[in-house]
Amino acid sequence: MKNPPFLIGEALRFGWEKTQSHSAVLFQGMLTLFVLQVASSIVDKVLHNTLEGVLAMLALGVASIIVGAGFTVITLKIAKGEHVSYKDLIPRSRLVWNYFGASLISGLLVVLGLILLILPGVYLLVRFYMVRFAVIDGAEIMDSLSKSTALTDGIKWHLFGFLLVLLCLNIAGALAFMIGLLITVPVSAISYAHVYLKLKKHSLNATLS
């Protein structure tokens, strides 16, 4: 694309700068997600194949979905320049439900595409790339799918390149004894939110022109 609505390098710089300026709340969010993952691993080993274990894993799974939605809320607020706090990690229940539903449906479609043929799966992955932020921004479950499709129209390869860069960034973070993920995950998430806002603005300008 000759003049894409966003530049990958600029998005990453934005993510890095915002991660630095909001390091405290982002670290708290990452630590909460990490604690939930560790707790799930411990429960799976200690209470494997028990009723208590099943119930505990279910509770931890729900908590992880809630906190995951909340972390997305925080990254989008940061990208918008809004005030954020740790309490944003627990969003309202309807938003969590829409977040879970949209993520589940888009994820299943992508997996189905990957099973049938690799290219359809990659295509759907890019087309539904903005589903989570569309939901956080107020869209309903099915509406978020159509909004993501509209936002990514015409820039699929550019977005795919952005996705590969984020993947490499987080692989590097994981290779740094996993500690690097404390930096690379927030940088990636905020860069991702920034790109969503860029595409939303581009789509609005295209509609008005």
PDB file of C-alpha atoms in Angstrom:
ATOM      1  CA  MET A   1       0.000   0.000   0.000  1.00  0.00           C
ATOM      2  CA  LYS A   2       1.479   3.343  -1.105  1.00  0.00           C
ATOM      3  CA  ASN A   3       0.316   5.491   1.822  1.00  0.00           C
ATOM      4  CA  PRO A   4      -0.772   3.218   4.693  1.00  0.00           C
ATOM      5  CA  PRO A   5      -2.798   4.804   7.513  1.00  0.00           C
ATOM      6  CA  PHE A   6      -0.077   3.857  10.000  1.00  0.00           C
ATOM      7  CA  LEU A   7       3.657   3.232  10.078  1.00  0.00           C
ATOM      8  CA  ILE A   8       4.967   0.182  11.922  1.00  0.00           C
ATOM      9  CA  GLY A   9       8.015   1.967  13.334  1.00  0.00           C
ATOM     10  CA  GLU A  10       5.944   4.916  14.547  1.00  0.00           C
ATOM     11  CA  ALA A  11       3.443   2.579  16.228  1.00  0.00           C
ATOM     12  CA  LEU A  12       6.251   0.767  18.071  1.00  0.00           C
ATOM     13  CA  ARG A  13       7.817   4.042  19.210  1.00  0.00           C
ATOM     14  CA  PHE A  14       4.423   5.163  20.487  1.00  0.00           C
ATOM     15  CA  GLY A  15       4.029   1.890  22.381  1.00  0.00           C
ATOM     16  CA  TRP A  16       7.483   2.185  23.912  1.00  0.00           C
ATOM     17  CA  GLU A  17       6.994   5.795  25.032  1.00  0.00           C
ATOM     18  CA  LYS A  18       3.576   5.099  26.562  1.00  0.00           C
ATOM     19  CA  THR A  19       4.895   1.979  28.296  1.00  0.00           C
ATOM     20  CA  GLN A  20       7.593   4.088  29.929  1.00  0.00           C
ATOM     21  CA  SER A  21       5.174   6.779  31.075  1.00  0.00           C
ATOM     22  CA  HIS A  22       2.611   4.271  32.427  1.00  0.00           C
ATOM     23  CA  SER A  23       5.031   1.624  33.676  1.00  0.00           C
ATOM     24  CA  ALA A  24       3.496   1.304  37.161  1.00  0.00           C
ATOM     25  CA  VAL A  25      -0.070   0.400  36.173  1.00  0.00           C
ATOM     26  CA  LEU A  26       1.136  -1.762  33.273  1.00  0.00           C
ATOM     27  CA  PHE A  27       3.475  -3.682  35.566  1.00  0.00           C
ATOM     28  CA  GLN A  28       0.624  -4.222  38.031  1.00  0.00           C
ATOM     29  CA  GLY A  29      -1.557  -5.555  35.236  1.00  0.00           C
ATOM     30  CA  MET A  30       1.157  -7.844  33.899  1.00  0.00           C
ATOM     31  CA  LEU A  31       1.918  -9.106  37.407  1.00  0.00           C
ATOM     32  CA  THR A  32      -1.768  -9.912  37.961  1.00  0.00           C
ATOM     33  CA  LEU A  33      -1.930 -11.894  34.722  1.00  0.00           C
ATOM     34  CA  PHE A  34       1.291 -13.694  35.649  1.00  0.00           C
ATOM     35  CA  VAL A  35      -0.032 -14.616  39.109  1.00  0.00           C
ATOM     36  CA  LEU A  36      -3.189 -16.065  37.558  1.00  0.00           C
ATOM     37  CA  GLN A  37      -1.130 -18.184  35.145  1.00  0.00           C
ATOM     38  CA  VAL A  38       1.118 -19.454  37.947  1.00  0.00           C
ATOM     39  CA  ALA A  39      -1.911 -20.235  40.118  1.00  0.00           C
ATOM     40  CA  SER A  40      -3.482 -22.211  37.252  1.00  0.00           C
ATOM     41  CA  SER A  41      -0.292 -24.248  36.818  1.00  0.00           C
ATOM     42  CA  ILE A  42      -0.111 -25.018  40.540  1.00  0.00           C
ATOM     43  CA  VAL A  43      -3.787 -26.015  40.738  1.00  0.00           C
ATOM     44  CA  ASP A  44      -3.405 -28.244  37.669  1.00  0.00           C
ATOM     45  CA  LYS A  45      -0.494 -30.095  39.260  1.00  0.00           C
ATOM     46  CA  VAL A  46      -1.755 -30.302  42.846  1.00  0.00           C
ATOM     47  CA  LEU A  47      -5.484 -30.847  42.255  1.00  0.00           C
ATOM     48  CA  HIS A  48      -5.375 -32.639  38.907  1.00  0.00           C
ATOM     49  CA  ASN A  49      -8.513 -34.707  38.131  1.00  0.00           C
ATOM     50  CA  THR A  50     -10.350 -33.605  41.280  1.00  0.00           C
ATOM     51  CA  LEU A  51     -13.613 -31.697  41.684  1.00  0.00           C
ATOM     52  CA  GLU A  52     -11.817 -29.017  43.655  1.00  0.00           C
ATOM     53  CA  GLY A  53      -9.290 -28.691  40.859  1.00  0.00           C
ATOM     54  CA  VAL A  54     -11.969 -28.348  38.193  1.00  0.00           C
ATOM     55  CA  LEU A  55     -13.785 -25.654  40.179  1.00  0.00           C
ATOM     56  CA  ALA A  56     -10.553 -23.797  40.920  1.00  0.00           C
ATOM     57  CA  MET A  57      -9.482 -23.905  37.272  1.00  0.00           C
ATOM     58  CA  LEU A  58     -12.901 -22.633  36.216  1.00  0.00           C
ATOM     59  CA  ALA A  59     -12.655 -19.718  38.666  1.00  0.00           C
ATOM     60  CA  LEU A  60      -9.124 -18.891  37.552  1.00  0.00           C
ATOM     61  CA  GLY A  61     -10.189 -19.109  33.912  1.00  0.00           C
ATOM     62  CA  VAL A  62     -12.990 -16.599  34.467  1.00  0.00           C
ATOM     63  CA  ALA A  63     -10.602 -14.333  36.368  1.00  0.00           C
ATOM     64  CA  SER A  64      -8.103 -14.507  33.505  1.00  0.00           C
ATOM     65  CA  ILE A  65     -10.782 -13.505  30.981  1.00  0.00           C
ATOM     66  CA  ILE A  66     -11.834 -10.552  33.160  1.00  0.00           C
ATOM     67  CA  VAL A  67      -8.269  -9.355  33.697  1.00  0.00           C
ATOM     68  CA  GLY A  68      -7.429  -9.903  30.017  1.00  0.00           C
ATOM     69  CA  ALA A  69     -10.352  -7.679  29.027  1.00  0.00           C
ATOM     70  CA  GLY A  70      -9.302  -5.156  31.647  1.00  0.00           C
ATOM     71  CA  PHE A  71      -5.730  -5.054  30.374  1.00  0.00           C
ATOM     72  CA  THR A  72      -7.070  -4.347  26.886  1.00  0.00           C
ATOM     73  CA  VAL A  73      -9.185  -1.532  28.357  1.00  0.00           C
ATOM     74  CA  ILE A  74      -6.072  -0.064  29.963  1.00  0.00           C
ATOM     75  CA  THR A  75      -3.997  -0.203  26.775  1.00  0.00           C
ATOM     76  CA  LEU A  76      -6.754   1.441  24.720  1.00  0.00           C
ATOM     77  CA  LYS A  77      -7.197   4.187  27.319  1.00  0.00           C
ATOM     78  CA  ILE A  78      -3.455   4.818  27.315  1.00  0.00           C
ATOM     79  CA  ALA A  79      -3.443   5.019  23.509  1.00  0.00           C
ATOM     80  CA  LYS A  80      -6.299   7.541  23.699  1.00  0.00           C
ATOM     81  CA  GLY A  81      -4.432   9.632  26.260  1.00  0.00           C
ATOM     82  CA  GLU A  82      -6.995   8.964  29.001  1.00  0.00           C
ATOM     83  CA  HIS A  83      -6.320   8.461  32.709  1.00  0.00           C
ATOM     84  CA  VAL A  84      -5.857   4.837  33.774  1.00  0.00           C
ATOM     85  CA  SER A  85      -5.675   3.101  37.124  1.00  0.00           C
ATOM     86  CA  TYR A  86      -5.396  -0.439  38.449  1.00  0.00           C
ATOM     87  CA  LYS A  87      -9.168  -0.644  38.995  1.00  0.00           C
ATOM     88  CA  ASP A  88      -9.628  -0.518  35.195  1.00  0.00           C
ATOM     89  CA  LEU A  89      -8.376  -4.104  35.237  1.00  0.00           C
ATOM     90  CA  ILE A  90     -11.895  -5.139  36.335  1.00  0.00           C
ATOM     91  CA  PRO A  91     -14.289  -3.828  33.642  1.00  0.00           C
ATOM     92  CA  ARG A  92     -18.070  -4.046  33.758  1.00  0.00           C
ATOM     93  CA  SER A  93     -19.592  -7.495  33.236  1.00  0.00           C
ATOM     94  CA  ARG A  94     -21.306  -6.802  29.888  1.00  0.00           C
ATOM     95  CA  LEU A  95     -18.046  -5.614  28.362  1.00  0.00           C
ATOM     96  CA  VAL A  96     -16.279  -8.748  29.605  1.00  0.00           C
ATOM     97  CA  TRP A  97     -18.988 -10.937  28.088  1.00  0.00           C
ATOM     98  CA  ASN A  98     -18.793  -9.154  24.720  1.00  0.00           C
ATOM     99  CA  TYR A  99     -14.996  -9.359  24.832  1.00  0.00           C
ATOM    100  CA  PHE A 100     -15.106 -13.090  25.505  1.00  0.00           C
ATOM    101  CA  GLY A 101     -17.802 -13.774  22.910  1.00  0.00           C
ATOM    102  CA  ALA A 102     -16.115 -11.784  20.142  1.00  0.00           C
ATOM    103  CA  SER A 103     -12.697 -13.296  20.907  1.00  0.00           C
ATOM    104  CA  LEU A 104     -14.165 -16.811  20.940  1.00  0.00           C
ATOM    105  CA  ILE A 105     -16.055 -16.468  17.656  1.00  0.00           C
ATOM    106  CA  SER A 106     -13.194 -14.797  15.783  1.00  0.00           C
ATOM    107  CA  GLY A 107     -10.725 -17.304  17.242  1.00  0.00           C
ATOM    108  CA  LEU A 108     -12.817 -20.280  16.152  1.00  0.00           C
ATOM    109  CA  LEU A 109     -13.146 -18.876  12.633  1.00  0.00           C
ATOM    110  CA  VAL A 110      -9.386 -18.363  12.390  1.00  0.00           C
ATOM    111  CA  VAL A 111      -8.674 -21.892  13.674  1.00  0.00           C
ATOM    112  CA  LEU A 112     -11.183 -23.323  11.197  1.00  0.00           C
ATOM    113  CA  GLY A 113      -9.459 -21.428   8.393  1.00  0.00           C
ATOM    114  CA  LEU A 114      -6.068 -22.752   9.498  1.00  0.00           C
ATOM    115  CA  ILE A 115      -7.391 -26.330   9.595  1.00  0.00           C
ATOM    116  CA  LEU A 116      -8.877 -26.125   6.117  1.00  0.00           C
ATOM    117  CA  LEU A 117      -5.965 -24.291   4.538  1.00  0.00           C
ATOM    118  CA  ILE A 118      -3.247 -22.069   6.000  1.00  0.00           C
ATOM    119  CA  LEU A 119      -3.941 -18.989   3.848  1.00  0.00           C
ATOM    120  CA  PRO A 120      -7.661 -18.648   4.756  1.00  0.00           C
ATOM    121  CA  GLY A 121      -6.695 -18.812   8.420  1.00  0.00           C
ATOM    122  CA  VAL A 122      -4.077 -16.083   8.018  1.00  0.00           C
ATOM    123  CA  TYR A 123      -6.555 -13.992   6.030  1.00  0.00           C
ATOM    124  CA  LEU A 124      -9.199 -14.278   8.757  1.00  0.00           C
ATOM    125  CA  LEU A 125      -6.622 -13.562  11.453  1.00  0.00           C
ATOM    126  CA  VAL A 126      -5.819 -10.231   9.830  1.00  0.00           C
ATOM    127  CA  ARG A 127      -9.465  -9.411   9.052  1.00  0.00           C
ATOM    128  CA  PHE A 128     -10.485  -9.950  12.683  1.00  0.00           C
ATOM    129  CA  TYR A 129      -7.336  -8.297  14.015  1.00  0.00           C
ATOM    130  CA  MET A 130      -9.240  -5.377  15.593  1.00  0.00           C
ATOM    131  CA  VAL A 131     -12.170  -7.288  17.125  1.00  0.00           C
ATOM    132  CA  ARG A 132     -11.072  -6.936  20.748  1.00  0.00           C
ATOM    133  CA  PHE A 133     -10.536  -3.188  20.558  1.00  0.00           C
ATOM    134  CA  ALA A 134     -13.799  -2.712  18.672  1.00  0.00           C
ATOM    135  CA  VAL A 135     -15.602  -4.453  21.565  1.00  0.00           C
ATOM    136  CA  ILE A 136     -13.776  -2.404  24.202  1.00  0.00           C
ATOM    137  CA  ASP A 137     -14.702   0.684  22.184  1.00  0.00           C
ATOM    138  CA  GLY A 138     -18.413  -0.155  22.534  1.00  0.00           C
ATOM    139  CA  ALA A 139     -19.293  -2.549  19.702  1.00  0.00           C
ATOM    140  CA  GLU A 140     -21.500  -5.589  20.292  1.00  0.00           C
ATOM    141  CA  ILE A 141     -20.162  -9.083  19.572  1.00  0.00           C
ATOM    142  CA  MET A 142     -21.220  -9.539  15.940  1.00  0.00           C
ATOM    143  CA  ASP A 143     -20.829  -5.846  15.155  1.00  0.00           C
ATOM    144  CA  SER A 144     -17.197  -6.024  16.266  1.00  0.00           C
ATOM    145  CA  LEU A 145     -16.506  -8.619  13.560  1.00  0.00           C
ATOM    146  CA  SER A 146     -17.898  -6.423  10.796  1.00  0.00           C
ATOM    147  CA  LYS A 147     -16.143  -3.330  12.171  1.00  0.00           C
ATOM    148  CA  SER A 148     -12.803  -5.122  12.261  1.00  0.00           C
ATOM    149  CA  THR A 149     -13.346  -6.314   8.685  1.00  0.00           C
ATOM    150  CA  ALA A 150     -14.098  -2.756   7.555  1.00  0.00           C
ATOM    151  CA  LEU A 151     -11.102  -1.254   9.383  1.00  0.00           C
ATOM    152  CA  THR A 152      -8.644  -3.755   7.905  1.00  0.00           C
ATOM    153  CA  ASP A 153      -9.949  -3.475   4.345  1.00  0.00           C
ATOM    154  CA  GLY A 154      -7.194  -2.714   1.852  1.00  0.00           C
ATOM    155  CA  ILE A 155      -4.271  -2.995   4.283  1.00  0.00           C
ATOM    156  CA  LYS A 156      -4.174  -6.711   5.016  1.00  0.00           C
ATOM    157  CA  TRP A 157      -0.535  -7.257   4.013  1.00  0.00           C
ATOM    158  CA  HIS A 158       0.632  -4.177   5.921  1.00  0.00           C
ATOM    159  CA  LEU A 159      -1.198  -5.432   9.020  1.00  0.00           C
ATOM    160  CA  PHE A 160       0.259  -8.895   8.549  1.00  0.00           C
ATOM    161  CA  GLY A 161       3.724  -7.339   8.537  1.00  0.00           C
ATOM    162  CA  PHE A 162       2.872  -5.496  11.754  1.00  0.00           C
ATOM    163  CA  LEU A 163       1.695  -8.769  13.290  1.00  0.00           C
ATOM    164  CA  LEU A 164       4.990 -10.473  12.368  1.00  0.00           C
ATOM    165  CA  VAL A 165       6.986  -7.625  13.920  1.00  0.00           C
ATOM    166  CA  LEU A 166       5.011  -7.915  17.174  1.00  0.00           C
ATOM    167  CA  LEU A 167       5.512 -11.685  17.136  1.00  0.00           C
ATOM    168  CA  CYS A 168       9.290 -11.314  16.745  1.00  0.00           C
ATOM    169  CA  LEU A 169       9.347  -8.648  19.461  1.00  0.00           C
ATOM    170  CA  ASN A 170       7.646 -10.935  21.972  1.00  0.00           C
ATOM    171  CA  ILE A 171       9.785 -13.922  20.999  1.00  0.00           C
ATOM    172  CA  ALA A 172      12.798 -11.758  21.832  1.00  0.00           C
ATOM    173  CA  GLY A 173      11.136 -10.866  25.141  1.00  0.00           C
ATOM    174  CA  ALA A 174      10.560 -14.537  25.930  1.00  0.00           C
ATOM    175  CA  LEU A 175      14.177 -15.417  25.085  1.00  0.00           C
ATOM    176  CA  ALA A 176      15.330 -12.808  27.607  1.00  0.00           C
ATOM    177  CA  PHE A 177      14.534 -15.262  30.418  1.00  0.00           C
ATOM    178  CA  MET A 178      10.803 -14.382  30.028  1.00  0.00           C
ATOM    179  CA  ILE A 179      11.471 -11.137  31.949  1.00  0.00           C
ATOM    180  CA  GLY A 180      11.575  -9.245  28.684  1.00  0.00           C
ATOM    181  CA  LEU A 181       7.862  -9.960  28.238  1.00  0.00           C
ATOM    182  CA  LEU A 182       7.181  -7.433  31.011  1.00  0.00           C
ATOM    183  CA  ILE A 183       8.282  -4.838  28.467  1.00  0.00           C
ATOM    184  CA  THR A 184       7.471  -6.351  25.085  1.00  0.00           C
ATOM    185  CA  VAL A 185       3.852  -7.317  25.897  1.00  0.00           C
ATOM    186  CA  PRO A 186       2.776  -3.795  27.007  1.00  0.00           C
ATOM    187  CA  VAL A 187       4.685  -2.207  24.120  1.00  0.00           C
ATOM    188  CA  SER A 188       2.963  -4.567  21.677  1.00  0.00           C
ATOM    189  CA  ALA A 189      -0.488  -4.062  23.217  1.00  0.00           C
ATOM    190  CA  ILE A 190      -0.275  -0.265  23.210  1.00  0.00           C
ATOM    191  CA  SER A 191       1.164  -0.229  19.672  1.00  0.00           C
ATOM    192  CA  TYR A 192      -1.751  -2.453  18.672  1.00  0.00           C
ATOM    193  CA  ALA A 193      -4.254  -0.062  20.292  1.00  0.00           C
ATOM    194  CA  HIS A 194      -2.560   2.880  18.573  1.00  0.00           C
ATOM    195  CA  VAL A 195      -2.926   1.191  15.181  1.00  0.00           C
ATOM    196  CA  TYR A 196      -6.606   0.519  15.914  1.00  0.00           C
ATOM    197  CA  LEU A 197      -7.184   4.226  16.586  1.00  0.00           C
ATOM    198  CA  LYS A 198      -5.262   5.161  13.435  1.00  0.00           C
ATOM    199  CA  LEU A 199      -7.411   2.833  11.330  1.00  0.00           C
ATOM    200  CA  LYS A 200     -10.582   4.114  12.971  1.00  0.00           C
ATOM    201  CA  LYS A 201      -9.632   7.714  12.176  1.00  0.00           C
ATOM    202  CA  HIS A 202      -8.663   6.766   8.606  1.00  0.00           C
ATOM    203  CA  SER A 203     -12.000   5.022   8.099  1.00  0.00           C
ATOM    204  CA  LEU A 204     -13.906   8.034   9.428  1.00  0.00           C
ATOM    205  CA  ASN A 205     -12.003  10.434   7.178  1.00  0.00           C
ATOM    206  CA  ALA A 206     -12.637   8.193   4.161  1.00  0.00           C
ATOM    207  CA  THR A 207     -16.357   8.186   4.949  1.00  0.00           C
ATOM    208  CA  LEU A 208     -16.522  11.976   5.281  1.00  0.00           C
ATOM    209  CA  SER A 209     -14.499  12.691   2.138  1.00  0.00           C
TER     210      SER A 209
END
